[in-house]
Amino acid sequence: MEFLARLEQAWAVCDRFDLHTEIWRGRILRAVRDREKRGGEGRGTGFLQWLREREISKTRAYTLIQLAESAERMLADGVLEENSVNQFSKRAFLDTAEADPEVQLMISEAANEGQQITRKQVRRLADEFTAATSPLLPEEIRQRTAENLLPPRAVAPLVKELAKLPEEQQRDLRQVLREEPELDRVREVTNTARWLSKAGEAALAVRALQQGGLDFEKALQEAQRLEALGLLADAVGQAQALESAVLKLHTSWRRLNGLQERLWVESGSSTPHLRELLTALQSLSGSTLRVSLGELAGGKRLRLQLVEESPDQLEAPPLP
């Protein structure tokens, strides 16, 4: 136990020193990027080359730049003192920078007083603030949260999911919460809102649902009445994945056809093994594809027929 406690303490010290280092790295990277934007050639290619030479990924570089900008913003607002940065772990600092201004103020005041700031503490305060102030919640939920009758960690995800829904759906779910502002109902409504948003987002991408006079909102209501929103969201999500897979299949099929034809022209009687390979590929490059599903499927084969049709043979989906 003593060893683990000392280990945690040592790790926290390293994390705080690392935070200062990362902030300065972000400032340096931003200086290089801005210089390339002003006087470099090729729209920032010099900055990307500089990153490659130092084996820094573009994602990491911009994460560090964001960290530096967050630090300067918090310090410029005057709520956080320069020396108080040492009180944060790196993840806690990033979470604080993304929090509401009121949460930033509370965390910064604690850091200025010398308290160690952890990510768990930041999340707890952010959840409490969201649960107490969000206009997306009915007054009954906010009041019960303030009275410690509902845990903020259960109410905060509800706010996040409600924010993704249109106003009409939000209104219906708020009415449910007014009638029964209990913990089980909060969790149930959170799941409902999550499924509604997932189904709605996936439906916008599924072209099969964009044809005809389909009323998706009424379909959602009927699925909700049957308590089958989760099943519907999964079905629409699988439909989206299937359409995406078909598009990728068609692209690969066309490329394989073109490559096989070019190789066939280049080959001849002097390359019998190459011709044999190209003949084997015909099961995948013709209009009818035969693909083995492998031993796990009992050696079954799947046969697909690809038929390209011109747009006038299909009913075009309506424009958004």
Coordinates of C-alpha atoms in Angstrom, one line a residue:
M1 CA 0.0 0.0 0.0
E2 CA 2.8 2.4 0.8
F3 CA 4.6 1.6 -2.4
L4 CA 1.4 2.2 -4.5
A5 CA 0.7 5.5 -2.7
R6 CA 4.3 6.7 -3.4
L7 CA 3.9 5.5 -7.0
E8 CA 0.7 7.6 -7.5
Q9 CA 2.4 10.6 -5.9
A10 CA 5.5 10.3 -8.2
W11 CA 3.3 9.8 -11.3
A12 CA 1.3 12.9 -10.4
V13 CA 4.4 15.0 -10.2
C14 CA 5.6 13.8 -13.6
D15 CA 2.2 14.5 -15.0
R16 CA 2.3 18.1 -13.8
F17 CA 5.8 18.7 -15.1
D18 CA 4.8 17.1 -18.4
L19 CA 1.8 19.6 -18.7
H20 CA 4.2 22.6 -18.6
T21 CA 6.4 20.9 -21.2
E22 CA 3.4 20.1 -23.5
I23 CA 2.1 23.7 -23.3
W24 CA 5.5 25.0 -24.4
R25 CA 5.7 22.4 -27.2
G26 CA 2.3 23.6 -28.3
R27 CA 3.5 27.2 -28.4
I28 CA 6.5 26.3 -30.4
L29 CA 4.5 24.3 -32.9
R30 CA 2.0 27.1 -33.3
A31 CA 4.9 29.5 -34.0
V32 CA 6.2 27.2 -36.7
R33 CA 2.8 26.7 -38.2
D34 CA 2.0 30.5 -38.3
R35 CA 5.3 31.3 -39.8
E36 CA 4.7 28.8 -42.6
K37 CA 1.2 30.3 -43.2
R38 CA 2.6 33.8 -43.6
G39 CA 5.8 33.2 -45.5
G40 CA 6.0 29.6 -46.5
E41 CA 5.3 28.0 -49.8
G42 CA 2.7 25.3 -50.6
R43 CA 0.1 26.2 -48.0
G44 CA 1.7 24.8 -44.9
T45 CA 3.6 22.0 -46.5
G46 CA 6.8 23.3 -44.8
F47 CA 5.1 22.8 -41.4
L48 CA 4.1 19.2 -42.3
Q49 CA 7.6 18.5 -43.4
W50 CA 9.0 19.9 -40.1
L51 CA 6.7 17.5 -38.3
R52 CA 7.8 14.5 -40.4
E53 CA 11.5 15.3 -39.7
R54 CA 10.8 15.2 -35.9
E55 CA 8.4 12.2 -36.2
I56 CA 5.4 14.1 -34.8
S57 CA 2.0 13.2 -36.1
K58 CA -0.3 16.0 -37.4
T59 CA -2.9 15.0 -34.8
R60 CA -0.5 15.2 -31.9
A61 CA 0.8 18.6 -33.2
Y62 CA -2.6 20.2 -33.3
T63 CA -3.6 18.7 -29.9
L64 CA -0.5 20.4 -28.4
I65 CA -1.4 23.7 -30.1
Q66 CA -4.9 23.4 -28.7
L67 CA -3.5 22.8 -25.3
A68 CA -1.3 25.9 -25.5
E69 CA -4.2 28.0 -26.7
S70 CA -6.4 26.7 -23.9
A71 CA -3.7 27.6 -21.3
E72 CA -3.2 31.1 -22.7
R73 CA -7.0 31.7 -22.8
M74 CA -7.4 30.7 -19.1
L75 CA -4.5 32.7 -18.0
A76 CA -5.5 35.7 -20.0
D77 CA -9.0 35.7 -18.4
G78 CA -7.3 36.2 -15.1
V79 CA -9.1 33.4 -13.3
L80 CA -6.0 31.1 -13.2
E81 CA -2.6 32.1 -11.9
E82 CA 0.5 31.1 -13.8
N83 CA 2.0 29.0 -11.0
S84 CA -1.4 27.3 -10.4
V85 CA -0.9 25.3 -13.6
N86 CA 1.3 23.0 -11.5
Q87 CA -1.8 21.9 -9.6
F88 CA -3.4 20.2 -12.6
S89 CA -2.9 16.8 -14.2
K90 CA -2.8 17.1 -18.0
R91 CA -6.2 15.5 -18.6
A92 CA -7.7 17.6 -15.9
F93 CA -6.4 20.7 -17.5
L94 CA -7.8 19.8 -20.9
D95 CA -11.2 19.0 -19.4
T96 CA -11.2 22.3 -17.5
A97 CA -10.4 24.2 -20.7
E98 CA -13.4 22.6 -22.4
A99 CA -15.8 23.2 -19.4
D100 CA -18.3 26.0 -19.0
P101 CA -16.9 29.4 -17.8
E102 CA -18.5 29.0 -14.4
V103 CA -16.9 25.5 -13.9
Q104 CA -13.5 27.0 -15.0
L105 CA -13.8 29.7 -12.4
M106 CA -14.6 27.2 -9.6
I107 CA -11.7 24.9 -10.6
S108 CA -9.3 27.8 -11.1
E109 CA -10.1 29.2 -7.6
A110 CA -9.4 25.8 -6.1
A111 CA -6.1 25.5 -8.0
N112 CA -5.1 29.0 -6.9
E113 CA -5.6 28.0 -3.3
G114 CA -3.1 25.1 -3.8
Q115 CA -5.5 22.2 -4.2
Q116 CA -4.5 19.3 -6.5
I117 CA -6.9 19.2 -9.5
T118 CA -7.8 15.7 -10.9
R119 CA -9.9 14.8 -13.9
K120 CA -12.5 13.2 -11.6
Q121 CA -12.9 16.4 -9.7
V122 CA -13.4 18.4 -12.9
R123 CA -16.0 16.0 -14.2
R124 CA -17.9 16.0 -10.9
L125 CA -18.2 19.8 -10.9
A126 CA -19.1 19.9 -14.6
D127 CA -21.8 17.3 -14.0
E128 CA -23.2 19.2 -11.0
F129 CA -23.2 22.5 -12.9
T130 CA -24.9 21.0 -16.0
A131 CA -27.6 19.2 -13.9
A132 CA -28.4 22.4 -11.9
T133 CA -28.5 24.9 -14.8
S134 CA -29.3 23.2 -18.1
P135 CA -32.5 24.7 -19.7
L136 CA -33.0 21.4 -21.5
L137 CA -34.1 19.8 -18.2
P138 CA -37.5 20.3 -16.5
E139 CA -37.5 22.3 -13.3
E140 CA -38.5 19.1 -11.3
I141 CA -35.2 17.4 -12.3
R142 CA -33.0 20.4 -11.6
Q143 CA -34.6 20.9 -8.2
R144 CA -34.2 17.2 -7.2
T145 CA -30.6 17.3 -8.3
A146 CA -30.0 20.4 -6.2
E147 CA -31.5 18.6 -3.2
N148 CA -29.2 15.6 -3.8
L149 CA -32.2 13.4 -4.6
L150 CA -30.7 12.7 -8.1
P151 CA -27.0 12.1 -8.7
P152 CA -25.5 14.7 -11.2
R153 CA -23.5 11.9 -12.9
A154 CA -26.8 10.4 -14.0
V155 CA -28.4 13.7 -15.1
A156 CA -25.5 15.1 -17.1
P157 CA -25.6 12.3 -19.8
L158 CA -29.3 13.1 -20.1
V159 CA -28.6 16.7 -21.0
K160 CA -26.0 15.6 -23.5
E161 CA -28.4 13.3 -25.3
L162 CA -31.3 15.7 -25.2
A163 CA -29.2 18.4 -26.9
K164 CA -29.0 16.1 -30.0
L165 CA -32.7 15.9 -30.5
P166 CA -35.2 18.3 -32.2
E167 CA -37.3 20.5 -30.0
E168 CA -40.5 18.4 -30.4
Q169 CA -38.8 15.2 -29.2
Q170 CA -37.2 17.1 -26.3
R171 CA -40.6 18.4 -25.3
D172 CA -42.1 15.0 -25.2
L173 CA -39.3 13.6 -23.1
R174 CA -39.3 16.5 -20.7
Q175 CA -43.0 15.8 -20.1
V176 CA -42.2 12.2 -19.2
L177 CA -39.6 13.5 -16.7
R178 CA -42.1 16.0 -15.1
E179 CA -44.6 13.2 -14.5
E180 CA -42.0 10.9 -12.9
P181 CA -38.7 12.7 -11.9
E182 CA -37.1 9.5 -10.5
L183 CA -33.7 8.0 -11.1
D184 CA -35.0 5.0 -13.1
R185 CA -37.0 7.3 -15.3
V186 CA -34.0 9.5 -15.9
R187 CA -31.9 6.6 -17.0
E188 CA -34.7 5.3 -19.2
V189 CA -35.3 8.7 -20.9
T190 CA -31.5 9.0 -21.4
N191 CA -31.5 5.7 -23.3
T192 CA -34.5 6.7 -25.3
A193 CA -32.9 10.0 -26.3
R194 CA -29.7 8.1 -27.2
W195 CA -31.6 5.7 -29.5
L196 CA -33.6 8.5 -31.1
S197 CA -30.5 10.5 -32.0
K198 CA -28.6 7.5 -33.3
A199 CA -31.6 6.4 -35.4
G200 CA -32.1 9.9 -36.8
E201 CA -28.4 10.4 -37.7
A202 CA -28.2 7.1 -39.4
A203 CA -31.5 7.6 -41.3
L204 CA -30.1 10.8 -42.9
A205 CA -27.3 8.7 -44.5
V206 CA -29.4 5.8 -45.7
R207 CA -30.4 6.4 -49.3
A208 CA -33.0 3.6 -49.2
L209 CA -34.9 5.7 -46.7
Q210 CA -34.8 8.8 -48.9
Q211 CA -37.0 7.4 -51.6
G212 CA -40.8 7.7 -51.7
G213 CA -43.0 9.3 -49.1
L214 CA -41.6 7.6 -46.0
D215 CA -42.5 9.3 -42.7
F216 CA -39.5 8.4 -40.5
E217 CA -40.7 10.5 -37.6
K218 CA -44.0 8.4 -37.3
A219 CA -42.0 5.2 -37.7
L220 CA -39.9 6.4 -34.7
Q221 CA -43.0 7.1 -32.7
E222 CA -44.4 3.6 -33.4
A223 CA -41.1 1.9 -32.5
Q224 CA -41.0 4.0 -29.3
R225 CA -44.6 2.8 -28.4
L226 CA -43.5 -0.8 -28.9
E227 CA -40.3 -0.1 -26.8
A228 CA -38.3 -1.2 -29.8
L229 CA -36.2 2.0 -30.4
G230 CA -33.0 0.2 -29.7
L231 CA -33.8 -2.4 -32.4
L232 CA -34.8 0.3 -34.9
A233 CA -31.6 2.2 -34.3
D234 CA -29.5 -1.0 -34.8
A235 CA -31.4 -1.8 -38.0
V236 CA -30.9 1.7 -39.5
G237 CA -27.3 1.6 -38.4
Q238 CA -26.8 -1.8 -40.1
A239 CA -28.5 -0.4 -43.2
Q240 CA -26.1 2.5 -43.3
A241 CA -23.1 0.1 -42.9
L242 CA -24.5 -2.2 -45.7
E243 CA -24.9 0.7 -48.2
S244 CA -21.4 1.9 -47.4
A245 CA -20.0 -1.7 -47.9
V246 CA -21.9 -1.9 -51.2
L247 CA -20.3 1.3 -52.4
K248 CA -16.8 0.1 -51.5
L249 CA -17.6 -3.3 -53.1
H250 CA -18.5 -1.6 -56.4
T251 CA -15.4 0.5 -56.4
S252 CA -13.1 -2.5 -55.8
W253 CA -15.0 -4.5 -58.4
R254 CA -14.5 -1.8 -61.0
R255 CA -10.8 -1.4 -60.2
L256 CA -10.3 -5.2 -60.3
N257 CA -11.9 -5.4 -63.7
G258 CA -9.7 -2.7 -65.1
L259 CA -6.5 -4.1 -63.6
Q260 CA -7.3 -7.6 -64.8
E261 CA -8.0 -6.4 -68.4
R262 CA -4.6 -4.6 -68.5
L263 CA -2.8 -7.6 -67.2
W264 CA -4.5 -9.9 -69.7
V265 CA -3.4 -7.7 -72.6
E266 CA 0.2 -7.7 -71.3
S267 CA 0.3 -11.5 -70.8
G268 CA 0.3 -14.3 -73.3
S269 CA 1.4 -17.9 -74.0
S270 CA 4.8 -17.1 -72.5
T271 CA 3.2 -16.4 -69.1
P272 CA 0.9 -19.4 -68.4
H273 CA 1.0 -19.0 -64.6
L274 CA -0.1 -15.4 -64.9
R275 CA -2.9 -16.3 -67.2
E276 CA -4.0 -19.0 -64.7
L277 CA -4.0 -16.4 -61.9
L278 CA -6.1 -14.1 -64.0
T279 CA -8.5 -16.9 -64.8
A280 CA -9.0 -17.6 -61.1
L281 CA -9.8 -13.9 -60.5
Q282 CA -12.7 -14.1 -62.9
S283 CA -14.9 -15.4 -60.1
L284 CA -14.5 -11.9 -58.5
S285 CA -14.3 -9.6 -61.6
G286 CA -17.3 -10.8 -63.6
S287 CA -20.9 -9.6 -63.2
T288 CA -21.5 -12.6 -60.9
L289 CA -19.2 -12.8 -57.8
R290 CA -18.6 -16.0 -55.9
V291 CA -17.0 -15.6 -52.6
S292 CA -16.1 -18.3 -50.1
L293 CA -17.3 -17.5 -46.6
G294 CA -14.6 -19.7 -45.0
E295 CA -14.6 -22.6 -42.7
L296 CA -16.5 -20.8 -39.9
A297 CA -19.5 -20.7 -42.2
G298 CA -19.2 -24.4 -43.1
G299 CA -17.4 -23.7 -46.4
K300 CA -20.5 -22.0 -47.9
R301 CA -20.1 -19.7 -50.9
L302 CA -21.9 -16.4 -51.4
R303 CA -23.0 -15.5 -54.9
L304 CA -23.7 -11.9 -55.8
Q305 CA -24.8 -10.5 -59.1
L306 CA -23.8 -6.9 -59.9
V307 CA -26.0 -5.1 -62.4
E308 CA -25.2 -1.5 -63.2
E309 CA -28.3 0.5 -64.1
S310 CA -28.5 4.0 -65.5
P311 CA -30.1 6.7 -63.3
D312 CA -33.2 6.8 -65.4
Q313 CA -33.9 3.2 -64.5
L314 CA -34.0 4.0 -60.8
E315 CA -36.2 6.4 -58.9
A316 CA -33.8 9.1 -57.8
P317 CA -33.9 10.1 -54.1
P318 CA -35.3 13.6 -53.4
L319 CA -32.9 16.4 -52.9
P320 CA -32.5 17.6 -49.3

